[in-house]
Coordinates of C-alpha atoms and ligand atoms in Angstrom, one line a residue:
X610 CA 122.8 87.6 181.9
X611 CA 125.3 90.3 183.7
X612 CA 127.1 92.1 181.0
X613 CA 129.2 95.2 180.6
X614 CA 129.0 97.7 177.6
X615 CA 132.3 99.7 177.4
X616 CA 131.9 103.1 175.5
X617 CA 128.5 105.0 176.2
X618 CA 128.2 106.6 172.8
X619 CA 125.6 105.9 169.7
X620 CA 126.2 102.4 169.7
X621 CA 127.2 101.8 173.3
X622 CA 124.3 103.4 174.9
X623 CA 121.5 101.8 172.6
X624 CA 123.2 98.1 173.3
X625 CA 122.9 99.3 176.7
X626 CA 119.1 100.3 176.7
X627 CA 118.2 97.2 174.6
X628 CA 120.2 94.5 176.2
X629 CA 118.5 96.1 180.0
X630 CA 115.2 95.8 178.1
X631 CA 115.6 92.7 177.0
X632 CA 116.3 91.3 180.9
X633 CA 119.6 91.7 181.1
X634 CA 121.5 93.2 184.1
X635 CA 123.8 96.0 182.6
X636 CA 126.7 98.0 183.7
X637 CA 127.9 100.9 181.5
X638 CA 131.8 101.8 181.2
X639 CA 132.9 105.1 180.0
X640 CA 136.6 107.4 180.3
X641 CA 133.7 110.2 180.2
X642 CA 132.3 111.4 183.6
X643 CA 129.6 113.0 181.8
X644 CA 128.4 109.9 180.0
X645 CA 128.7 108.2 183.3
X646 CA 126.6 110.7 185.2
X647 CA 123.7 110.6 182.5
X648 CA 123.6 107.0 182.9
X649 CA 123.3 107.4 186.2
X650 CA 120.9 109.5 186.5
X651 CA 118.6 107.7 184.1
X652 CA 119.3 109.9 181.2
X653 CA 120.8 108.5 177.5
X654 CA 124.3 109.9 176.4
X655 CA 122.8 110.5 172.3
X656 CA 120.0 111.6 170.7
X657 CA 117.8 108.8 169.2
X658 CA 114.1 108.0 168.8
X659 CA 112.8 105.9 172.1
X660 CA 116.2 105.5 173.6
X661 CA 115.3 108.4 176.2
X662 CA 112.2 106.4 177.2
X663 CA 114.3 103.0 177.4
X664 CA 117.0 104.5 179.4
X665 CA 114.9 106.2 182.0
X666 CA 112.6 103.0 182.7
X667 CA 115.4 100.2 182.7
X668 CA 117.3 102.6 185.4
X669 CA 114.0 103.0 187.7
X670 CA 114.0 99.0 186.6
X671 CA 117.4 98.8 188.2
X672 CA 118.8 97.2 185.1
X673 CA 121.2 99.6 183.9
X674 CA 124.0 101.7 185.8
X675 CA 127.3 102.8 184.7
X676 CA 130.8 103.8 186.3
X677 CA 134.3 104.1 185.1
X678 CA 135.7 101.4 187.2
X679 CA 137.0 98.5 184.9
X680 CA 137.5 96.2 187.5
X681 CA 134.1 96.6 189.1
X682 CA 132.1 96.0 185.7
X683 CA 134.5 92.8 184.6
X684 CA 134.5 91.4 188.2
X685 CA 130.3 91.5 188.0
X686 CA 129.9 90.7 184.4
X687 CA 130.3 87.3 182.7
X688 CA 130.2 89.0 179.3
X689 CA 131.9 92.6 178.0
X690 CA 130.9 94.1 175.0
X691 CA 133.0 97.0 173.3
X692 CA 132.1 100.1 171.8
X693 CA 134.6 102.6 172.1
X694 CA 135.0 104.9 169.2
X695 CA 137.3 103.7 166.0
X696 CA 137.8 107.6 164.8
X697 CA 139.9 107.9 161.4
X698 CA 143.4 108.8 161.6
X699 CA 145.1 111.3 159.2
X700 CA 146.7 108.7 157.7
X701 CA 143.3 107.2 156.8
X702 CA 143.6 104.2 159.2
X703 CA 141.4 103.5 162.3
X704 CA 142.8 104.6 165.4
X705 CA 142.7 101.5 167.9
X706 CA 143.9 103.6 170.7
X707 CA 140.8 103.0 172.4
X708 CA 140.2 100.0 171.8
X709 CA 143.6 98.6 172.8
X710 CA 143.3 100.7 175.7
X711 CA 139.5 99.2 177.1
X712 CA 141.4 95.5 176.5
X713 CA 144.2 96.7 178.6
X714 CA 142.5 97.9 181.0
X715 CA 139.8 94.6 180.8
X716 CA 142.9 92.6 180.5
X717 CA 144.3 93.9 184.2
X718 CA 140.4 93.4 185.4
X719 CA 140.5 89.9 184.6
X720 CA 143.9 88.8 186.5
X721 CA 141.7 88.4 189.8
X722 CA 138.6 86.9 187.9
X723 CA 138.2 83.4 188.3
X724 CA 135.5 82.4 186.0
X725 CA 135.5 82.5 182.4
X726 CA 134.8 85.8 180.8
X727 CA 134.0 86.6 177.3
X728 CA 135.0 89.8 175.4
X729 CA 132.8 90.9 172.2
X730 CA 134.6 93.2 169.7
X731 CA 131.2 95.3 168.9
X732 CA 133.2 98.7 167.2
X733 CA 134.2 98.2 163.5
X734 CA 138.0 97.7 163.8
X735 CA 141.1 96.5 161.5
X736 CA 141.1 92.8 160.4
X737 CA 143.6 91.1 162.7
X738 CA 142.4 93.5 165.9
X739 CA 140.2 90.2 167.6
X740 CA 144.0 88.7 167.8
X741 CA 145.6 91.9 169.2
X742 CA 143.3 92.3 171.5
X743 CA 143.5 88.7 172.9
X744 CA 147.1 88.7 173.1
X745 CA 147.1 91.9 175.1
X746 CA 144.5 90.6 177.3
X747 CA 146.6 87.3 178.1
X748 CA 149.6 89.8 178.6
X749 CA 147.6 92.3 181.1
X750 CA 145.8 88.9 182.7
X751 CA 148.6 85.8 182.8
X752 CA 145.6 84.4 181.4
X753 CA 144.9 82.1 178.4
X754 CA 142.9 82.7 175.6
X755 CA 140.2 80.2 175.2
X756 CA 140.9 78.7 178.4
X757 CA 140.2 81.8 180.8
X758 CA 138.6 84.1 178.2
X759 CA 137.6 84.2 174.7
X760 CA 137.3 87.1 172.5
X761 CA 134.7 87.3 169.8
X762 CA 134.0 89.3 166.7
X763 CA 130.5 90.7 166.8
X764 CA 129.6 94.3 164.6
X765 CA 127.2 96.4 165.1
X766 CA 124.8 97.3 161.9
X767 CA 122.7 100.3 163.6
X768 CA 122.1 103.6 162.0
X769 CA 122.0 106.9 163.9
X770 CA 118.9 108.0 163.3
X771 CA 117.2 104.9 163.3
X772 CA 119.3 102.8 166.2
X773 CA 116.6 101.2 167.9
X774 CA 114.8 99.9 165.0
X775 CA 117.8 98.7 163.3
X776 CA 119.7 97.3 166.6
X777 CA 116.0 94.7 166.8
X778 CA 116.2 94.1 163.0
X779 CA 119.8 93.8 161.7
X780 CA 120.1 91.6 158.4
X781 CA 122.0 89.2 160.7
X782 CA 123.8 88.8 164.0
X783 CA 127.4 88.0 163.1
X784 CA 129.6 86.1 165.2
X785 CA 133.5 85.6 164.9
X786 CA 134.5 83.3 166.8
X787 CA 136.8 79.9 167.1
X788 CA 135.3 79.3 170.7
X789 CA 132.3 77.0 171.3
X790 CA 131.1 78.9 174.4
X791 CA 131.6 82.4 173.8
X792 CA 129.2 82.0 170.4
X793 CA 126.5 80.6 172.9
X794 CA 127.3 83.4 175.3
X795 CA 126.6 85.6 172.2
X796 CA 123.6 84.0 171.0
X797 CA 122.1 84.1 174.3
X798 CA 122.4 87.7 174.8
X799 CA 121.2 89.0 171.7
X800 CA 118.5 85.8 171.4
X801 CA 115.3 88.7 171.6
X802 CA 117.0 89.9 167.8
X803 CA 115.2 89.7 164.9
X804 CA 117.6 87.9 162.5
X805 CA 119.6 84.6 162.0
X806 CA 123.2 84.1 163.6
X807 CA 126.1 83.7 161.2
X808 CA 128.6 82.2 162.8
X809 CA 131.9 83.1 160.5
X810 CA 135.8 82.8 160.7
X811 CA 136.9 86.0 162.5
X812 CA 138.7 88.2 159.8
X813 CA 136.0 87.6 158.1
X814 CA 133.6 89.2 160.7
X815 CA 135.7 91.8 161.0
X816 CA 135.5 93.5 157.4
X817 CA 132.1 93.0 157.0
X818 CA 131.7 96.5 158.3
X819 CA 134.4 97.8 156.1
X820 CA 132.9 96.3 152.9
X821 CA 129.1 97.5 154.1
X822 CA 130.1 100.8 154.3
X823 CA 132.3 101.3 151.5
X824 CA 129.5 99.3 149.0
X825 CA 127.0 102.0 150.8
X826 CA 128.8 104.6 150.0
X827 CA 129.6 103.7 146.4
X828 CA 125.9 102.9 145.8
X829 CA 125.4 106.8 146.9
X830 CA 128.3 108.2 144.5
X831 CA 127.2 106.0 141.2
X832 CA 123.6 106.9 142.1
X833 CA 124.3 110.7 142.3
X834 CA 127.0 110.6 139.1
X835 CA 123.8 109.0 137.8
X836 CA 121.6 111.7 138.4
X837 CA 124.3 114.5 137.4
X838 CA 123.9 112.9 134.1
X839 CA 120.2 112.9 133.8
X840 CA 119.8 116.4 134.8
X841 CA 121.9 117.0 131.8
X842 CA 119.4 115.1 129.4
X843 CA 116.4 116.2 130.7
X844 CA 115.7 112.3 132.5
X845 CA 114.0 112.1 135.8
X846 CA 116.6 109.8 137.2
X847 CA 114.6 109.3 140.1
X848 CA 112.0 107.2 137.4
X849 CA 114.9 105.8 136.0
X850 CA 116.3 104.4 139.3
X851 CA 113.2 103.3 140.0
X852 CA 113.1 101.3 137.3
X853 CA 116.8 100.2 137.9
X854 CA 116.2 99.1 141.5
X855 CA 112.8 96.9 139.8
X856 CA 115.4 94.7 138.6
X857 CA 116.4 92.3 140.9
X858 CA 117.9 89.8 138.5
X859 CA 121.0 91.3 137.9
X860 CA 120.4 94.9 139.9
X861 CA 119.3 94.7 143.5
X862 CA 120.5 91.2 143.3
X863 CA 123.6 88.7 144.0
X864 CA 124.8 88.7 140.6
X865 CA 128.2 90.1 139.4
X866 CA 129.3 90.4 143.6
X867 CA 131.7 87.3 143.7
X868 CA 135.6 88.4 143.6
X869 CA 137.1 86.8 140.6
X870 CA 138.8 88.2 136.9
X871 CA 137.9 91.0 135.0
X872 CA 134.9 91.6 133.0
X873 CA 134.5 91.7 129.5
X874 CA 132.3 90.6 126.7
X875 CA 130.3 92.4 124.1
X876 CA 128.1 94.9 126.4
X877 CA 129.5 95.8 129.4
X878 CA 132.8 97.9 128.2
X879 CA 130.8 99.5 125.5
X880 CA 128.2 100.6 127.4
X881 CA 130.4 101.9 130.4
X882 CA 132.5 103.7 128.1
X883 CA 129.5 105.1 126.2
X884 CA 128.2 106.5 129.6
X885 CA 131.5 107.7 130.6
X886 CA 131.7 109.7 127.6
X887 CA 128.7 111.3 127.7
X888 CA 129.1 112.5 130.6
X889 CA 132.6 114.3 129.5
X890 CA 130.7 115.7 126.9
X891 CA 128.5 117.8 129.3
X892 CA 132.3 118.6 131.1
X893 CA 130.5 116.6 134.3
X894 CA 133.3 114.8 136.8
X895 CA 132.1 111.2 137.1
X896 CA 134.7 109.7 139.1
X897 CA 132.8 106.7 140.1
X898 CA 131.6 105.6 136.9
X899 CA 135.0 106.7 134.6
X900 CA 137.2 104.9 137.1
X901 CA 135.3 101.3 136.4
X902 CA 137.5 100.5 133.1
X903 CA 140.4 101.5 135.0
X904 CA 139.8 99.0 137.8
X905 CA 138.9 96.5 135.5
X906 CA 142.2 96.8 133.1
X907 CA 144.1 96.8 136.8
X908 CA 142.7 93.7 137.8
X909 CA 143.6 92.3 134.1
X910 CA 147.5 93.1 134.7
X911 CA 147.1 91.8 138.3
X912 CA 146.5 88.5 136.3
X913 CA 149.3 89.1 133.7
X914 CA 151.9 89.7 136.7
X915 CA 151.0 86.6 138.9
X916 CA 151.4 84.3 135.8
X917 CA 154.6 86.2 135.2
X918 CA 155.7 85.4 139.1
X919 CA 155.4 81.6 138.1
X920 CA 157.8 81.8 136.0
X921 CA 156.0 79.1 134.2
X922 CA 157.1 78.4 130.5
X923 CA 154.1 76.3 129.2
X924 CA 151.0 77.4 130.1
X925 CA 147.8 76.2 129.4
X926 CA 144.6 78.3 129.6
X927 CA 141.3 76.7 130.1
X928 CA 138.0 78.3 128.9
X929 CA 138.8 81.4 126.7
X930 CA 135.7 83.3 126.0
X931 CA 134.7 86.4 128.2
X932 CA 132.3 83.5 130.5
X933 CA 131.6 80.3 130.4
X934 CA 128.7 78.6 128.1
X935 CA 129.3 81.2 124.9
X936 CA 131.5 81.3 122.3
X937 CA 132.2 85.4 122.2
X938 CA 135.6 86.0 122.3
X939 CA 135.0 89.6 121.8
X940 CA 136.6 92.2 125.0
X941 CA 137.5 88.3 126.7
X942 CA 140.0 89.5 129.2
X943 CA 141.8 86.5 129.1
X944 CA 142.7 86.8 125.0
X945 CA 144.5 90.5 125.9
X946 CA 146.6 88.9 128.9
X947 CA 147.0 85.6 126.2
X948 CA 148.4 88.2 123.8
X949 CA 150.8 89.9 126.5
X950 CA 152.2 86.4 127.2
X951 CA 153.2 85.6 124.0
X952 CA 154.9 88.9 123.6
X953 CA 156.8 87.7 126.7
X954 CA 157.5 84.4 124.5
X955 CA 155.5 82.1 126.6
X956 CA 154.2 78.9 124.5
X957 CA 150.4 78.6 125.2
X958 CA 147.5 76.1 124.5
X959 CA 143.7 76.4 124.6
X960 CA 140.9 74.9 125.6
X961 CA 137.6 76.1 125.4
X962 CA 134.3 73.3 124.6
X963 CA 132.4 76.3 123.2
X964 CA 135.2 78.1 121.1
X965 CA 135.8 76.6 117.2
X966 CA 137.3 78.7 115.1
X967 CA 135.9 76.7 112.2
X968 CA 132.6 78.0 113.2
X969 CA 133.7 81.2 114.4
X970 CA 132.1 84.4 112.1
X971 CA 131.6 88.0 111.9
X972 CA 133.0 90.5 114.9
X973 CA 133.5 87.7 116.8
X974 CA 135.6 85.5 114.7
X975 CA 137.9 89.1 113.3
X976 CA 138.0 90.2 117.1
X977 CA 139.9 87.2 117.4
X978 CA 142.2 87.0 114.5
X979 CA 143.5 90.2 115.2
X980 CA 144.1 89.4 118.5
X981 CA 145.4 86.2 117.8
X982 CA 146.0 85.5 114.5
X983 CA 147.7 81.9 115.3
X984 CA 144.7 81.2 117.7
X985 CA 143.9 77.8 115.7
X986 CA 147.2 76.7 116.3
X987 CA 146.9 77.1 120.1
X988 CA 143.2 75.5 120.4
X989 CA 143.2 72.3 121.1
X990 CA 140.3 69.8 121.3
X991 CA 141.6 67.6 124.0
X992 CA 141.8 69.2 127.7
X993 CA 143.8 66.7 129.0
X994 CA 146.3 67.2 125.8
X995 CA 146.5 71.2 126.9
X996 CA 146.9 70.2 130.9
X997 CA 149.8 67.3 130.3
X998 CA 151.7 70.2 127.6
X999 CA 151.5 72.8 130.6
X1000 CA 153.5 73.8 133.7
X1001 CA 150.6 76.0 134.3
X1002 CA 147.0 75.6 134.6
X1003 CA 144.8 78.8 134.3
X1004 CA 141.3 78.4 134.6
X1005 CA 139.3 81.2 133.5
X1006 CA 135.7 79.7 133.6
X1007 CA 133.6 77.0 135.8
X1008 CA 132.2 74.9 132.6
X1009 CA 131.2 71.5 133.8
X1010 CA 134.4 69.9 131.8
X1011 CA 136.6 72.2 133.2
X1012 CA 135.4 71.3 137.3
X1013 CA 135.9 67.6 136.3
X1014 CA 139.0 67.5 135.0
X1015 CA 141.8 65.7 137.2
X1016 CA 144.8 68.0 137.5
X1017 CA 148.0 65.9 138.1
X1018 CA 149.9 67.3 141.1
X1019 CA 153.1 68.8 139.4
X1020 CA 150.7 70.9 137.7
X1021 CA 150.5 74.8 139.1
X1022 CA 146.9 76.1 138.7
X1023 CA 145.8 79.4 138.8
X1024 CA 142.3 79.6 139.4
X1025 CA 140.1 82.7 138.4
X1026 CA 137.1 81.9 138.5
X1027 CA 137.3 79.6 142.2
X1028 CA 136.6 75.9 141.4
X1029 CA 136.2 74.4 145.1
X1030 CA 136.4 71.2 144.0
X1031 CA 140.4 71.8 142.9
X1032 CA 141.1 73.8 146.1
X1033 CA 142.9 70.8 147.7
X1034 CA 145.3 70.5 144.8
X1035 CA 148.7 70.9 146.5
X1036 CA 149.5 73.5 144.1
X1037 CA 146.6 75.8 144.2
X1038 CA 146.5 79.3 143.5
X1039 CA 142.9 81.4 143.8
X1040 CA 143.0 84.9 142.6
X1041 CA 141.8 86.5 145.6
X1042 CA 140.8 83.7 148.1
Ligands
NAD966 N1 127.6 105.4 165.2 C1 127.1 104.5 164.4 O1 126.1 104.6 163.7 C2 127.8 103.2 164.3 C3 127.1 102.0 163.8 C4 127.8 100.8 163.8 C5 129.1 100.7 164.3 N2 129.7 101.8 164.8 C6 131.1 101.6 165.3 O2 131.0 101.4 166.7 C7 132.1 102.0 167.4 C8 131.5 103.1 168.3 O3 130.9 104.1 167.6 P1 130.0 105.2 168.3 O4 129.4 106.1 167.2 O5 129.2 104.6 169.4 O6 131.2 106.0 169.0 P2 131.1 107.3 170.0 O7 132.3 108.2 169.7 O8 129.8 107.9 170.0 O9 131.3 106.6 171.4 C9 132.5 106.0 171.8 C10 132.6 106.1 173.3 O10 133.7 105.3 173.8 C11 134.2 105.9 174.9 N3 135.6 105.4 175.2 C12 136.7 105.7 174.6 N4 137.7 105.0 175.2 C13 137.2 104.3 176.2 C14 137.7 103.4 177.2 N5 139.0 103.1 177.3 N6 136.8 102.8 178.0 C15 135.5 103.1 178.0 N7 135.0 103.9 177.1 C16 135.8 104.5 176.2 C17 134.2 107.4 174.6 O11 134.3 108.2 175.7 C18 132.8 107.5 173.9 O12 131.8 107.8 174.8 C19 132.9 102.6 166.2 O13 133.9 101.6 165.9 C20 132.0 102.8 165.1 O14 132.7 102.7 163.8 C21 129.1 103.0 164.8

């Protein structure tokens, strides 16, 4: 396939190498002349295990050249791939300067193109920027999207350091795209990859990046508060994470990653707390691990305040314990925002299949009775009593009763925990889908 790499920097110049490599005719762009010139002159722009070896032999190949004519790599390429830099601004945002300017400038190079081009997004840019950059392109062009062109969402998961090995082995090739051809166009040029395609919704192609990185980089802070710690107790935390990343239940796992309500239960404040506390005993900062409850009571009034914004009077609450199949009631999120709606004179019922306070004892039951002291006259046996008593529905856990219950349409629901089989209720709410 002819394709053009815009951007000759880490990730530009290893796509370039590897794509040539892989039997592809490719053209290099770059606003640099320098970059240009190396490229030219069979030399790689970065420094990178093999990719001075690839470079030199796909140029004596005749596979790879580069300029800084637009027009010239658009006009002899059916597929452009971007890689211009995405460089932080002060404000903390990306700057898209670069990229807005390479789909200007592709956008002008496409008005005398006749045959249909595609455009991969390959930089790690703001959700949104695959639309941007289409619109500007059918602005520069007079051309239409997904008739004359198509724009695709497609990141780049390389390492500096390790480019080469990681651009032949990523975990997959993501593709963000709405058009049938341009994900074939995709496919086929990065076919020699080791890994499955995923073909996702755009947005959702373009944070991937965002929410790698930042989960990379919060693995490294709680891993080093972790250590801090140990050092302080005289505990090889090395052994210890070990041991930790063993684990791949609940650790090194898919557990606990799905965006829904707040934590609770029994264990998991207690023990953060604990840890937290010991490490302000030995006067060490911890801002990672001490920020956890605070995220987790934030989330918690994020619930309290959308309820509120209902404006709902009667509101019924199904599943009460902190998750579903137990009858603990004890740090349940849900029973803290209960107790703030009441305070706000909102008339609530219960129901929970697990949860009778007949058989409630110990912590659990006196958890609850200070909490709620009139809990038994909110619990209520029937569900469909609680749902017809209710202008709103919250649903707190994914017990088999609760995802077969029928919902009648005047009802509101607020869903925390993201039943799919509700989502087509005309008045659906999800808490963060
Ligand atoms: N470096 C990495 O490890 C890595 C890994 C994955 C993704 N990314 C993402 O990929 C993107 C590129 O990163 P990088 O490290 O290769 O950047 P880089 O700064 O090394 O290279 C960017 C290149 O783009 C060129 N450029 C700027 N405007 C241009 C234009 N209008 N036309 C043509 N070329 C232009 C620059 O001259 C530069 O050579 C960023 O969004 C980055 O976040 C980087």
């Amino acid at each position: 396939m002819d394709i053009s790499v815009f951007g000759l920097g880490y990730v530009g110049c290893v796509s370039l190498g590897c794509l040539a490599q892989d039997g592809n005719q490719v053209i290099g762009v770059d606003i640099n002349s320098t970059k240009v010139d190396l490229i030219n002159d069979g030399k790689a722009t970065i420094v990178e295990k093999d990719i001075d070896a690839i470079i030199e032999k796909e140029h004596q190949n005749g596979r790879i050249s580069a300029t800084d004519d637009t027009h010239d790599a658009v006009m002899n390429s059916s597929l452009s791939i971007i890689c211009v830099g995405t460089p932080s601004l002060n404000n903390g945002h990306l700057n898209m300067d670069y990229m807005y300017n390479t789909a200007r400038s592709i956008g002008k190079a496409l008005k005398s193109k006749t045959s249909f081009h595609v455009i991969s997004i390959r930089s790690t840019v703001n959700p949104g920027t695959n639309q941007v950059v289409g619109r500007i392109i059918e602005e520069e062009s007079g051309k239409q999207r997904n008739v004359d062109f198509a724009v695709v969402s497609n990141p780049e998961f390389l390492r500096e350091g390790s480019a080469i090995s990681d651009y032949y082995n990523p975990p997959y090739t993501v593709i963000g795209s709405d058009n049938e051809v341009a994900i074939n166009c995709v496919k086929d040029a990065f076919k020699s990859i080791n890994a499955p395609f995923k073909v996702v919704d755009i947005k959702v192609a373009e944070m991937i990046k965002y929410i790698n990185n930042s989960f990379h980089a919060l693995k490294v802070s709680f891993a080093n508060e972790v250590g801090n710690i140990c050092k302080k107790l005289g505990v090889d935390s090395h052994e210890l994470m070990n041991l930790f990343m063993e684990d791949d239940h609940l650790n090194i796992s898919k557990a606990y990653l799905r965006p829904g309500f707040a934590y609770g239960g029994s264990c998991l404040p207690k023990d953060l707390k604990g840890l937290s506390t010991m490490a302000h005993d030995f006067y060490l900062e911890t801002p990672v691990i001490s920020s956890i409850e605070n995220s987790n009571t934030c989330q918690k009034r994020l619930v309290f305040d959308k309820i509120l914004d209902t404006r709902a009077k009667a509101i019924g609450v199904l599943g009460i314990s902190f998750k579903a199949g137990t009858d603990d009631l004890r740090s349940s999120p849900i029973v803290e925002v209960i107790e703030k709606l009441i305070g706000k004179g909102k008339e609530i019922n219960i129901f929970d299949n697990n949860v009778q306070i007949s058989r409630l004892i110990g912590k659990n039951k006196s958890f609850i009775m200070e909490k709620l002291p009139h809990i038994g006259n909110l619990l209520k046996e029937d569900i469909t009593e609680v749902i017809n008593s209710s202008e709103l529905i919250i649903i707190t856990n994914p017990s088999e009763e609760i995802k077969s219950v029928s919902i009648p349409d005047n009802k509101i629901i607020f869903d925390l925990t993201r039943i799919q089989s509700l989502e087509n209720h005309p008045n659906y709410n999800g808490l963060s889908w």
